[in-house]
Amino acid sequence: SDGFPKAAEDLFSEYRAIILDDLEASFFTQEQMHLIQRFVSERGGALLMLGGQECYQAGGYDHTPVGSMLPVYLDKLGATEPVEDAKFSITREGWLEPWTRLRAEQDQDEQRLAQMPSFWSVNQSTSIKPGATVLASVTDAKQRRFPALVTQRYGTGRTVALTIGDFWRWGMKDAEQHADMDKAWRQLLRWLVVDVP
């Protein structure tokens, strides 16, 4: 009710993860930005940025404490064509993480991925930062590949970037895919906070 915490004792004692989506950088004061950075690096919390239209570079997070923590670079891309008809796939590193999979066998999960709808809103990144791991990517109709789910350690905590802005499309296809999407969110959030002190 009082807005985003302004003191370390409030943020550090009450929360284990911060999720940002559709929230531009100017929403936070510079002190709050540094507080988020300390929350991850010192307290060992987790930060997840989703792919809303006011996140990443479009949200003004480049050259901010929060932007510096993200596992993807927020360089200006210049004039780029939008992503169209992007297909989601898990990378080799992603297959090694049990929380990124939803089926017992890899071939079953590959069939599930083949049935996922296409995505049309992706925050394009030029590259990932040293030490970051791409767990999933998207490939658009022009065969351009972009990181979709990227993570890295930051101090004693971790940061995660989910660059797809219309991930909700997955759950709109049918009831089975909606249940898969729900399970994927649960597994992601459980993994996000499981090691937080």
CSV table of C-alpha atoms in Angstrom, one decimal, residues 20 28 32-34 36-37 47 49 61 64-70 74 129:
chain,number,residue,atom,x,y,z
A,20,LEU,CA,9.4,-6.7,-12.9
A,28,PHE,CA,11.9,3.8,-9.3
A,32,GLN,CA,15.3,2.1,-4.9
A,33,MET,CA,17.4,1.0,-7.9
A,34,HIS,CA,20.4,0.6,-5.7
A,36,ILE,CA,17.2,-3.7,-5.7
A,37,GLN,CA,20.9,-4.2,-6.6
A,47,LEU,CA,15.3,-10.7,-9.8
A,49,MET,CA,12.4,-9.3,-15.5
A,61,TYR,CA,16.8,0.2,-18.0
A,64,THR,CA,20.8,1.8,-14.5
A,65,PRO,CA,21.7,-0.4,-11.6
A,66,VAL,CA,18.9,-2.8,-12.5
A,67,GLY,CA,20.0,-3.0,-16.1
A,68,SER,CA,23.6,-3.7,-15.1
A,69,MET,CA,22.4,-6.8,-13.2
A,70,LEU,CA,20.4,-8.3,-16.1
A,74,LEU,CA,20.6,-3.6,-23.3
A,129,LYS,CA,26.8,-11.2,-20.6
